[in-house]
Short mmCIF file of C-alpha atoms in Angstrom, two decimals:
data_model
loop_
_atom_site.label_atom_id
_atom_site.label_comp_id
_atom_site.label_asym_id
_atom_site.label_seq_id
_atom_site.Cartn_x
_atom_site.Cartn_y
_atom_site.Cartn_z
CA UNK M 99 0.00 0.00 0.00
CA UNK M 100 1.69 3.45 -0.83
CA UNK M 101 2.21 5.22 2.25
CA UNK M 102 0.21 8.29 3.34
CA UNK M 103 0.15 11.31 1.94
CA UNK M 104 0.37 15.02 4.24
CA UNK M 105 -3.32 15.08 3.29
CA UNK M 106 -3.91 11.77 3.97
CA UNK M 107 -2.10 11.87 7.33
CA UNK M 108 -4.09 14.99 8.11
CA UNK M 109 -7.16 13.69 7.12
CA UNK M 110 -6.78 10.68 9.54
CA UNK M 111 -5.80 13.17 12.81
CA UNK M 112 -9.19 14.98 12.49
CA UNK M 113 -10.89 11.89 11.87
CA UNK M 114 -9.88 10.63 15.38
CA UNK M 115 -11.16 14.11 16.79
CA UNK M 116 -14.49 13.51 15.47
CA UNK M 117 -16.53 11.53 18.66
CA UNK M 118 -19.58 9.20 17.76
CA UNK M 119 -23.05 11.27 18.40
CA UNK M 120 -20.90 14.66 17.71
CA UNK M 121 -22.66 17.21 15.13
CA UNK M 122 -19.83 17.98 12.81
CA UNK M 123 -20.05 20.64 10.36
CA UNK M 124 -17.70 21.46 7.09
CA UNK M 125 -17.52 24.70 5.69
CA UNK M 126 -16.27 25.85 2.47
CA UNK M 127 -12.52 24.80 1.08
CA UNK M 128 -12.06 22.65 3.23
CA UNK M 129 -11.60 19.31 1.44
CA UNK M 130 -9.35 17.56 4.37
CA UNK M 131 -11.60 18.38 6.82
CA UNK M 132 -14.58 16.99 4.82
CA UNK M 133 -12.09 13.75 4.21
CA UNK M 134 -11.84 13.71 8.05
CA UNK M 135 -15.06 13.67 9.13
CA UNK M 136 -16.20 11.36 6.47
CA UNK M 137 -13.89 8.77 7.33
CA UNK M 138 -14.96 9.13 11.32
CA UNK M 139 -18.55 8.40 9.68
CA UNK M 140 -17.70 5.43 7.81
CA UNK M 141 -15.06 4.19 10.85
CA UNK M 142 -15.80 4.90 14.93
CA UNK M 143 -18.62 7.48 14.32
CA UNK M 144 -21.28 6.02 12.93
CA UNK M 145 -23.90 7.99 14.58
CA UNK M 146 -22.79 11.49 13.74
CA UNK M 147 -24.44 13.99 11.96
CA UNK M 148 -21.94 15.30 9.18
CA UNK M 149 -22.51 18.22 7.38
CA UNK M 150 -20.39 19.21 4.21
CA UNK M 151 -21.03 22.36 2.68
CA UNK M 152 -23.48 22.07 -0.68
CA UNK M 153 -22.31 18.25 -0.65
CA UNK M 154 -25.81 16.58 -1.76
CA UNK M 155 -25.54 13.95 0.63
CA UNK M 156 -24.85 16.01 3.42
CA UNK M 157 -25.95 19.42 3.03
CA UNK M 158 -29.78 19.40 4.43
CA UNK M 159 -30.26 23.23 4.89
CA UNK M 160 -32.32 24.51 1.92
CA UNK M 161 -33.05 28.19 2.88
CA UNK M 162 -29.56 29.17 1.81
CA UNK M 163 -26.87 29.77 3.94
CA UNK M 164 -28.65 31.96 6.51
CA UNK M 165 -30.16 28.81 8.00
CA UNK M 166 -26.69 27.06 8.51
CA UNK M 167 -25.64 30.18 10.26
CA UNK M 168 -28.72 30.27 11.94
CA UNK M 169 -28.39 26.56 13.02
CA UNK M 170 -24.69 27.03 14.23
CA UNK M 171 -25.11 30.25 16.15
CA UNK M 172 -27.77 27.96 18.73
CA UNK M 173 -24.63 26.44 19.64
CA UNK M 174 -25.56 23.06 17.68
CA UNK M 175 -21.57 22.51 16.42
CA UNK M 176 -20.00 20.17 18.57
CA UNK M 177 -17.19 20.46 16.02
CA UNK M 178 -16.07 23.19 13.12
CA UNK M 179 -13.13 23.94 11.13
CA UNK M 180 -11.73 27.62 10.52
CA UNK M 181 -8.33 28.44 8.89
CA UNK M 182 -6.46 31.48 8.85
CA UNK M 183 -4.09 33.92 6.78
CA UNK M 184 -2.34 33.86 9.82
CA UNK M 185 -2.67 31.92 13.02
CA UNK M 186 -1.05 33.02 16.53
CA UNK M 187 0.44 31.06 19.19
CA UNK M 188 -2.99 32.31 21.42
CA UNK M 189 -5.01 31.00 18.49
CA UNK M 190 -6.14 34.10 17.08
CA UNK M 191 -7.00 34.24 13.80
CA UNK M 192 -6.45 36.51 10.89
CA UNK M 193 -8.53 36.44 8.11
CA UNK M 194 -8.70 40.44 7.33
CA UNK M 195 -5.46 41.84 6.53
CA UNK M 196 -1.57 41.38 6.38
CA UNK M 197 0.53 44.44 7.67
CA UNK M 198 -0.57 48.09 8.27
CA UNK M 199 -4.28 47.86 8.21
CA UNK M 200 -4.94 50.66 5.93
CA UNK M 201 -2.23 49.97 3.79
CA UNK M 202 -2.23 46.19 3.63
CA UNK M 203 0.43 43.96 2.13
CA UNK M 204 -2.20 41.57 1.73
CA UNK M 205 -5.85 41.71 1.75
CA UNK M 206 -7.59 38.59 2.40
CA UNK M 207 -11.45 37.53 1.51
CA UNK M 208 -12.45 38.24 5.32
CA UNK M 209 -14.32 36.82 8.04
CA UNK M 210 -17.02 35.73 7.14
CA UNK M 211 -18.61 33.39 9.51
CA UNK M 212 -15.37 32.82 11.30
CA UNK M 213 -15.67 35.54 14.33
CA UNK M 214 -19.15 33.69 15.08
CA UNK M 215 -18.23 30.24 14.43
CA UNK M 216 -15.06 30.15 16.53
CA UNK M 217 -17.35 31.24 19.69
CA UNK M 218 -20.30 29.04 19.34
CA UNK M 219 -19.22 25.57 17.85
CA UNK M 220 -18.29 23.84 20.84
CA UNK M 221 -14.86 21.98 19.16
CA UNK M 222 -12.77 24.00 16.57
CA UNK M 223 -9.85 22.26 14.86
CA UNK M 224 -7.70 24.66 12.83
CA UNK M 225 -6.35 23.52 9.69
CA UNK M 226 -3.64 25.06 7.22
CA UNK M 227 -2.47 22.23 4.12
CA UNK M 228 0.96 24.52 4.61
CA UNK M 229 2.94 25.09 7.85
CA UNK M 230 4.96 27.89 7.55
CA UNK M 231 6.87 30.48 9.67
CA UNK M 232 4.99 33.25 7.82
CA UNK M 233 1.22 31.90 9.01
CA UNK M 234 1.81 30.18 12.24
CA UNK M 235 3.03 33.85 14.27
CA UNK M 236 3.82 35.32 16.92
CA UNK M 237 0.80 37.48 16.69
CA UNK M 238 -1.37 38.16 14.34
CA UNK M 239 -1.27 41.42 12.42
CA UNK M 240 -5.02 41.54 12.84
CA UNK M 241 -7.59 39.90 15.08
CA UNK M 242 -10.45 38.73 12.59
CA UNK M 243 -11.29 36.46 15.86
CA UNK M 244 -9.83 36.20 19.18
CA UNK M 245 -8.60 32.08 20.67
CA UNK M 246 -10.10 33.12 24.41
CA UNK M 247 -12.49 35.75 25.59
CA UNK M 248 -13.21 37.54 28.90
CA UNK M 249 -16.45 35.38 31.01
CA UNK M 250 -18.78 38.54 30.08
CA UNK M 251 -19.04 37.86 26.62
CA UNK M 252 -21.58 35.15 25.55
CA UNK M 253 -18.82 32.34 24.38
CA UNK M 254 -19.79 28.26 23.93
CA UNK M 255 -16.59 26.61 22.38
CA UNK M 256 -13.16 27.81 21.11
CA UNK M 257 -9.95 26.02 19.31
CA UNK M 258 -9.58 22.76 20.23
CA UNK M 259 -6.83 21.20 17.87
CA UNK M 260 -4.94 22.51 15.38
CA UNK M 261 -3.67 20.34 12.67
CA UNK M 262 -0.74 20.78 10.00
CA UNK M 263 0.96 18.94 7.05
CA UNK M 264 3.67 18.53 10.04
CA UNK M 265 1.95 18.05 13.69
CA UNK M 266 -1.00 18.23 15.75
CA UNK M 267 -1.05 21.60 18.22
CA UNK M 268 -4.13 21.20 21.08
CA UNK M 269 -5.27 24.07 22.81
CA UNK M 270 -3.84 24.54 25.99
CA UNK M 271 -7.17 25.69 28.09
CA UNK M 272 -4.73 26.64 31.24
CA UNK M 273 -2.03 28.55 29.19
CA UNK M 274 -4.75 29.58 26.60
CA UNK M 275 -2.02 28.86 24.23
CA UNK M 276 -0.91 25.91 21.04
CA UNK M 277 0.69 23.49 22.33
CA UNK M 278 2.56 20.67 20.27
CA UNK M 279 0.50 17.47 21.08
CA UNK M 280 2.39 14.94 18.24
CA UNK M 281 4.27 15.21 15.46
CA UNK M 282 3.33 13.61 12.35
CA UNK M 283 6.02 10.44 11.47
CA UNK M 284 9.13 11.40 9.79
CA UNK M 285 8.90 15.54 10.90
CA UNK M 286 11.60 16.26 13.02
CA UNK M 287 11.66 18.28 16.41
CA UNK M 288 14.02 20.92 14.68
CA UNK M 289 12.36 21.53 10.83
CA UNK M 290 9.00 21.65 13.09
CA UNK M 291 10.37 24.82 15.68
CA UNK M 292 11.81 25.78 11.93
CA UNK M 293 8.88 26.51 10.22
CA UNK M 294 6.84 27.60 13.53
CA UNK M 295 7.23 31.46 13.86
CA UNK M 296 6.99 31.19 18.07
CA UNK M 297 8.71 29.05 20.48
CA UNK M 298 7.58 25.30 21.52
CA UNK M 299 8.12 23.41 23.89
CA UNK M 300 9.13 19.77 22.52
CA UNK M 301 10.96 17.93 25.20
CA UNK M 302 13.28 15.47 24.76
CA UNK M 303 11.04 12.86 22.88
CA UNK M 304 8.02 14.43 21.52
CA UNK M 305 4.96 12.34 20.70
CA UNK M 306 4.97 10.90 17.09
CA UNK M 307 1.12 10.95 15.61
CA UNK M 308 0.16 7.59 15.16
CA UNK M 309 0.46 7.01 11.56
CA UNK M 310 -3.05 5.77 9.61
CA UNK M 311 -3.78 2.49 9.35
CA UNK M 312 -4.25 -0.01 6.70
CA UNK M 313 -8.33 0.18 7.33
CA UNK M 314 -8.24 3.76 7.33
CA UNK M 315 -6.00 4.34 4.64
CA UNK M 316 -8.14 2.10 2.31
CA UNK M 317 -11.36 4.07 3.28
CA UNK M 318 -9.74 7.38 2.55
CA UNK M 319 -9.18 6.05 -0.76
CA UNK M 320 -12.19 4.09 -1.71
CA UNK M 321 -15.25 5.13 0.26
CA UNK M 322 -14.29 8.42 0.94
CA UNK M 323 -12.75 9.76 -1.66
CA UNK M 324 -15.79 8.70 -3.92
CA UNK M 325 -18.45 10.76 -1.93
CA UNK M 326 -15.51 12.91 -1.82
CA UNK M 327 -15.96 13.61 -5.38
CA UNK M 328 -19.31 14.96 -5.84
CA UNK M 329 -18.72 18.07 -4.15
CA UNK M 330 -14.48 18.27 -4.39
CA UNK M 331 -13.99 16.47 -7.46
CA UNK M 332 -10.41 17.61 -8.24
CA UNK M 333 -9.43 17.01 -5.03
CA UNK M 334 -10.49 13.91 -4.78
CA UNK M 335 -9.00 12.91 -8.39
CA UNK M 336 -5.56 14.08 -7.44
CA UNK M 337 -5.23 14.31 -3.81
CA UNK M 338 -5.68 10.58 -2.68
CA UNK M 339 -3.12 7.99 -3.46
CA UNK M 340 -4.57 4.65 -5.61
CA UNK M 341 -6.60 1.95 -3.68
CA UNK S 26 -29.46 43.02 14.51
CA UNK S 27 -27.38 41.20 17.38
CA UNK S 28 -24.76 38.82 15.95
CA UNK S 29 -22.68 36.20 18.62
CA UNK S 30 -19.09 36.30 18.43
CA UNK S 31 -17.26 39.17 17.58
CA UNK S 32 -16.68 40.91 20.66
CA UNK S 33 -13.00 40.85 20.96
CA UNK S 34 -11.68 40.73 17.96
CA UNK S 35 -10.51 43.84 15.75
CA UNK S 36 -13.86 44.38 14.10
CA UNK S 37 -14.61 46.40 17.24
CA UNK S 38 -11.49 48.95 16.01
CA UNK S 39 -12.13 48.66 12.53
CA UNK S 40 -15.73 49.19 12.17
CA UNK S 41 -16.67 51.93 14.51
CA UNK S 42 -20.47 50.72 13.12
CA UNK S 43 -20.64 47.62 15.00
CA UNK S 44 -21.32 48.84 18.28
CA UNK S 45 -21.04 46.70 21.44
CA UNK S 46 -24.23 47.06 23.85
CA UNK S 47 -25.07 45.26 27.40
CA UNK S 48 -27.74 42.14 26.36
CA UNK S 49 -30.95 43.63 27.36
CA UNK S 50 -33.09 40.73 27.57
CA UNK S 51 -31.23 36.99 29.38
CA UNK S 52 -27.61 37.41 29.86
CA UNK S 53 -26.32 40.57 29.92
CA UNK S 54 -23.51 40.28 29.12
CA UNK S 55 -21.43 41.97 25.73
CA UNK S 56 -23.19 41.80 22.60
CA UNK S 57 -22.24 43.09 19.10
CA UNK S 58 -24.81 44.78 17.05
CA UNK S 59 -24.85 45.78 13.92
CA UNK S 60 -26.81 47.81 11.36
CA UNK S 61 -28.85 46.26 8.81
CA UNK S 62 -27.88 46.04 4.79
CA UNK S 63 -30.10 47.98 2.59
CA UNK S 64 -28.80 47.91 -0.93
CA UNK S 65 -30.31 50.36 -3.18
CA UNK S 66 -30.78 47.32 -5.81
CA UNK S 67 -30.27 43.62 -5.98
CA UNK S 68 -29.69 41.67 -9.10
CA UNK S 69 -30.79 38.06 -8.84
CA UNK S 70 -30.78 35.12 -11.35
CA UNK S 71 -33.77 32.70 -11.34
CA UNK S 72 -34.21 29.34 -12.17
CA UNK S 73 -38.15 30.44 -13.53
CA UNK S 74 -39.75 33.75 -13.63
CA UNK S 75 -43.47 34.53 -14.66
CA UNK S 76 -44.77 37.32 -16.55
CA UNK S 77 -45.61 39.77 -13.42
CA UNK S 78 -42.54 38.84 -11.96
CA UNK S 79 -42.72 35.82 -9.59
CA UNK S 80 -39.49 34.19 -9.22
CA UNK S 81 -38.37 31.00 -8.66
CA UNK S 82 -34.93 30.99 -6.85
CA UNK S 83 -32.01 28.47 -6.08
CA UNK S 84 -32.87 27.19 -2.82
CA UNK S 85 -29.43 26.47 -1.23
CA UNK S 86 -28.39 30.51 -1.90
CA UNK S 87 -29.61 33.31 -0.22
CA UNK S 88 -31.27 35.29 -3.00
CA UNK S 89 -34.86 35.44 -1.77
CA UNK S 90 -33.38 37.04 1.60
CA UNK S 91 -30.79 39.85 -0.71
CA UNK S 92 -34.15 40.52 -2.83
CA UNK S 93 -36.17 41.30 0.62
CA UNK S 94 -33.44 43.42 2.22
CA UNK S 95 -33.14 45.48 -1.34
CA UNK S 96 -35.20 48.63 -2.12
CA UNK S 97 -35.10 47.15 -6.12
CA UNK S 98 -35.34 43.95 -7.38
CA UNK S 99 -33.70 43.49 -10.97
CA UNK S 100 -34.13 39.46 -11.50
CA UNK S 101 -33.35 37.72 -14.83
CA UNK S 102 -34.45 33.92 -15.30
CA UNK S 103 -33.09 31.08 -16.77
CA UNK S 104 -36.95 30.78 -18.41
CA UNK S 105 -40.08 33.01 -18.13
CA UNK S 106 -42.98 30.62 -17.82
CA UNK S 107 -46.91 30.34 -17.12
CA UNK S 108 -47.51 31.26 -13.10
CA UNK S 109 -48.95 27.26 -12.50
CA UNK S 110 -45.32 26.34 -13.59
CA UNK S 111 -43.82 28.11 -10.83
CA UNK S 112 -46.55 26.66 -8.34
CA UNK S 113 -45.44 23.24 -9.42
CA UNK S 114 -41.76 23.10 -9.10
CA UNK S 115 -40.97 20.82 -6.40
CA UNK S 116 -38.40 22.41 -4.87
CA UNK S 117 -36.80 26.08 -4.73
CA UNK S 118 -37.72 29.34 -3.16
CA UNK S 119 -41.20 31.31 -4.54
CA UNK S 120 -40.57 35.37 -4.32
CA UNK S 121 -43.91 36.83 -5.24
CA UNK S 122 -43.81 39.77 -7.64
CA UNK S 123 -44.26 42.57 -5.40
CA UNK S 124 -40.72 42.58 -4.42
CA UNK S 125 -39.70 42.57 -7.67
CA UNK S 126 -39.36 45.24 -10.35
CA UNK S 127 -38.20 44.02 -13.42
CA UNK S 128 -37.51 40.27 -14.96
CA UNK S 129 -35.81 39.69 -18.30
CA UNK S 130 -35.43 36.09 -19.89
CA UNK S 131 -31.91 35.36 -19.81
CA UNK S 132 -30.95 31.56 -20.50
CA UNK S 133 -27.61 30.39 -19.47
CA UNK S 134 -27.69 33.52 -17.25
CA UNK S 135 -25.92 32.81 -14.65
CA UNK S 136 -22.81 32.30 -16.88
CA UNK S 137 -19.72 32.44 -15.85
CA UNK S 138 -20.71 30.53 -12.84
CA UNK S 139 -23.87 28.02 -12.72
CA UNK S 140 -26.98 27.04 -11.91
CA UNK S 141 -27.89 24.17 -9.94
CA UNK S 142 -29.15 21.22 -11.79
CA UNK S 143 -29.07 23.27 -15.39
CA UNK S 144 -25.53 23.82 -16.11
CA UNK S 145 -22.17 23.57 -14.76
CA UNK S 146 -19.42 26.83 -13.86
CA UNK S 147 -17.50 27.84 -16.92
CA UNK S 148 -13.97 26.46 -15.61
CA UNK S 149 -12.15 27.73 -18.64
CA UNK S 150 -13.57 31.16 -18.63
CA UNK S 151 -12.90 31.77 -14.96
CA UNK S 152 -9.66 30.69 -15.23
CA UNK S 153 -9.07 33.11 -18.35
CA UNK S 154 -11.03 36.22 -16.29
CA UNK S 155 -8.34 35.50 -13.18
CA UNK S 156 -5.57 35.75 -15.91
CA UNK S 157 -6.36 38.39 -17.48
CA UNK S 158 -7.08 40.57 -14.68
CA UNK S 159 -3.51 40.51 -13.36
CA UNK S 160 -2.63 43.68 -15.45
CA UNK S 161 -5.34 46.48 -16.85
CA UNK S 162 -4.35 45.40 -20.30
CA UNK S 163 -5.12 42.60 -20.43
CA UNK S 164 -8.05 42.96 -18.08
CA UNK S 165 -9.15 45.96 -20.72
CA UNK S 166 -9.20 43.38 -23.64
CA UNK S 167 -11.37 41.25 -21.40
CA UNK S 168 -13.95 44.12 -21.11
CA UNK S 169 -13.99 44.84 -24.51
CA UNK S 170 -14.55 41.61 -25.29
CA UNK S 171 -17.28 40.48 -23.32
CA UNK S 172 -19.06 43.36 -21.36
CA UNK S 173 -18.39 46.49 -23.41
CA UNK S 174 -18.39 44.80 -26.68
CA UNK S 175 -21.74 42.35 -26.72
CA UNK S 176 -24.49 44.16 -27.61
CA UNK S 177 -27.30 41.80 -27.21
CA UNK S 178 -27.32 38.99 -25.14
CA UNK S 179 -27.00 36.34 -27.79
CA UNK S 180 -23.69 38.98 -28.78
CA UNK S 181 -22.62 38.02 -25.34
CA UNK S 182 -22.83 34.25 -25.12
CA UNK S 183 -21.26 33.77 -28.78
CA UNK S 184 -18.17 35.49 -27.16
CA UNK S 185 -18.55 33.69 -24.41
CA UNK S 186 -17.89 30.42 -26.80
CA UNK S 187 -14.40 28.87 -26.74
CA UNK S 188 -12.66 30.43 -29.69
#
């Protein structure tokens, strides 16, 4: 069997953060994470409710997408994804601009849902297919939405993992900071500190992710990848090694 | 309109709109606020129009909502059909007329991008609209070419054909 892929590998870590019963929703562009929680429906989580934007298996909303954001700001996410232009060592998020904000050296899209999502789903994993110095800062050159929050604010969830091409970070709820949980086979200690713009704290012998297994590895690429298809079809094609 | 989330981040410093108030009703605690959208017009595609107006929109998009927050409605349609039409469809959104101002019959409409269950997104157009408009040049040929230059709308989809 050809060995995994970064996607692949990535793919498998947020399948194992999906729990059986969990509401998990997808948003847009984000084909791993949709590869994820498939997989935990086809493997351990059976009884999940997965939800993949506009995929026409799993997309129920039909009164566009005010009644997703509807649905998610009741606090019915158990688990979400968000990426960033830049994400902080605090797990702040920046999806607005890069550098000086009125003269930006980059613009991005914006926030969209992201500064409501990351309060109210309950579980957010953070996701970048690219781990570089550049996007995993310091801080963040602009706050499109904060990791923590004071108690007088109206908050039901927060990060919970976040999960590269080279490790998974969880959420330290006591230093309210990333923290390396594993790193993914084959990554060493030094490339990861690197291509991480802040400081970690490895140890002498960090975890090692456990790599996919056989069974999993031949669901990403059968099952998977072919309800993959009808809503990510070029990911799909060329993402995901052969059966 | 209250919207969760928010407070915090730098959308309270960078739009001095969105206020942050006290919830006056369970919790009150922060909330952000902010005002309401009310475009001037909003230009919707349907899937079926009638005569007077009635639409029939894509379901999964948020068109019927844009069309009620709008002062105007401009729709076009992929077909203009007989009201009972409309009434039959089994799925999509009915807008009734009154919101609506003007309808035009405009098949393959939506193009560059789709319409759900009709026809696909143009990949080969997008991709050539993204290349040409890294430079005004060759972003000014693409005007030319298919907004300025298309007269009618049969004009437009002939240059919208692979050459």
């Amino acid at each position: 069997m050809t060995p995994p892929s970064e996607s692949e590998t990535m793919a498998v870590a947020i399948s194992r953060e999906v729990r059986d019963g969990d509401t998990v929703a997808v948003g847009t562009l984000a084909p791993v994470p949709a590869a994820g929680a498939l997989l935990a429906h086809l493997s351990h989580a059976p009884r999940a409710t997965v939800l993949i934007f506009n995929h026409e298996d799993y997309w129920p909303f039909r009164q566009g997408s005010k009644e997703f954001y509807d649905y998610a700001q009741r606090g019915n996410f158990d688990l979400f994804f968000l990426s960033g232009g830049q994400i902080d060592r605090y797990g702040n998020l920046n999806l607005i601009t890069i550098g000086e904000h009125d003269h930006p050296t980059l613009r991005f899209p914006g926030g969209a849902g992201a500064a409501m999502l990351y309060y109210m789903a309950r579980r957010v994993i953070l996701f970048r297919m690219d781990h570089t110095p550049r996007i995993f800062v310091e801080r963040v050159d602009t706050v499109a939405s904060p990791g923590t929050s004071p108690a007088d604010i109206v908050r039901l969830g927060g990060p919970w993992k976040a999960v590269t091409p080279l490790c998974v970070f969880r959420f330290d709820q006591t230093t309210r900071m990333l923290a390396v949980e594993s790193i993914h086979p084959g990554v060493s200690p030094e490339a990861l500190q690197r291509r991480t713009g802040f400081p970690l704290e490895l140890g002498a012998a960090p975890a090692v992710t456990p790599p996919p297994t056989r069974e999993e590895l031949a669901l990403l690429r059968g099952r998977v990848r072919e309800s993959l298809a009808k809503t990510y079809p070029r990911f799909a094609e060329t993402v995901f090694s052969s059966p | 309109m209250p919207v969760p989330g928010h407070v915090g981040s730098d959308y309270e410093r960078l739009r001095p709109d969105f206020r942050v108030i006290a919830d006056p009703y369970v919790t009150g605690k922060r909330v952000m606020v902010v005002p309401a959208i009310r475009p001037d017009v909003a230009i919707v595609h349907a899937h079926l129009a009638d005569q007077a107006g009635t639409l029939l929109l894509e379901e999964r998009e948020d068109d019927a909502l844009l069309a009620q927050a709008s002062r105007v409605v401009i729709a076009s349609a992929e077909r203009i059909v007989p009201t009972d039409e409309i009434r039959r469809a089994p799925s999509g959104v009915r807008l009734e007329s009154l919101h609506v101002a003007a309808v035009v019959e405009a098949p393959r409409g939506a193009h560059p991008t789709a319409v759900r269950g009709a026809y696909d997104l143009d990949e080969p157009h997008l991709l050539a609209y993204m290349a040409a408009a890294h430079d005004d040049v060759t972003f000014k040929t693409y005007l030319d070419r298919h907004v300025f230059g298309p007269v009618t709308w049969d004009d437009y989809l002939a240059a919208a054909r692979p050459a």
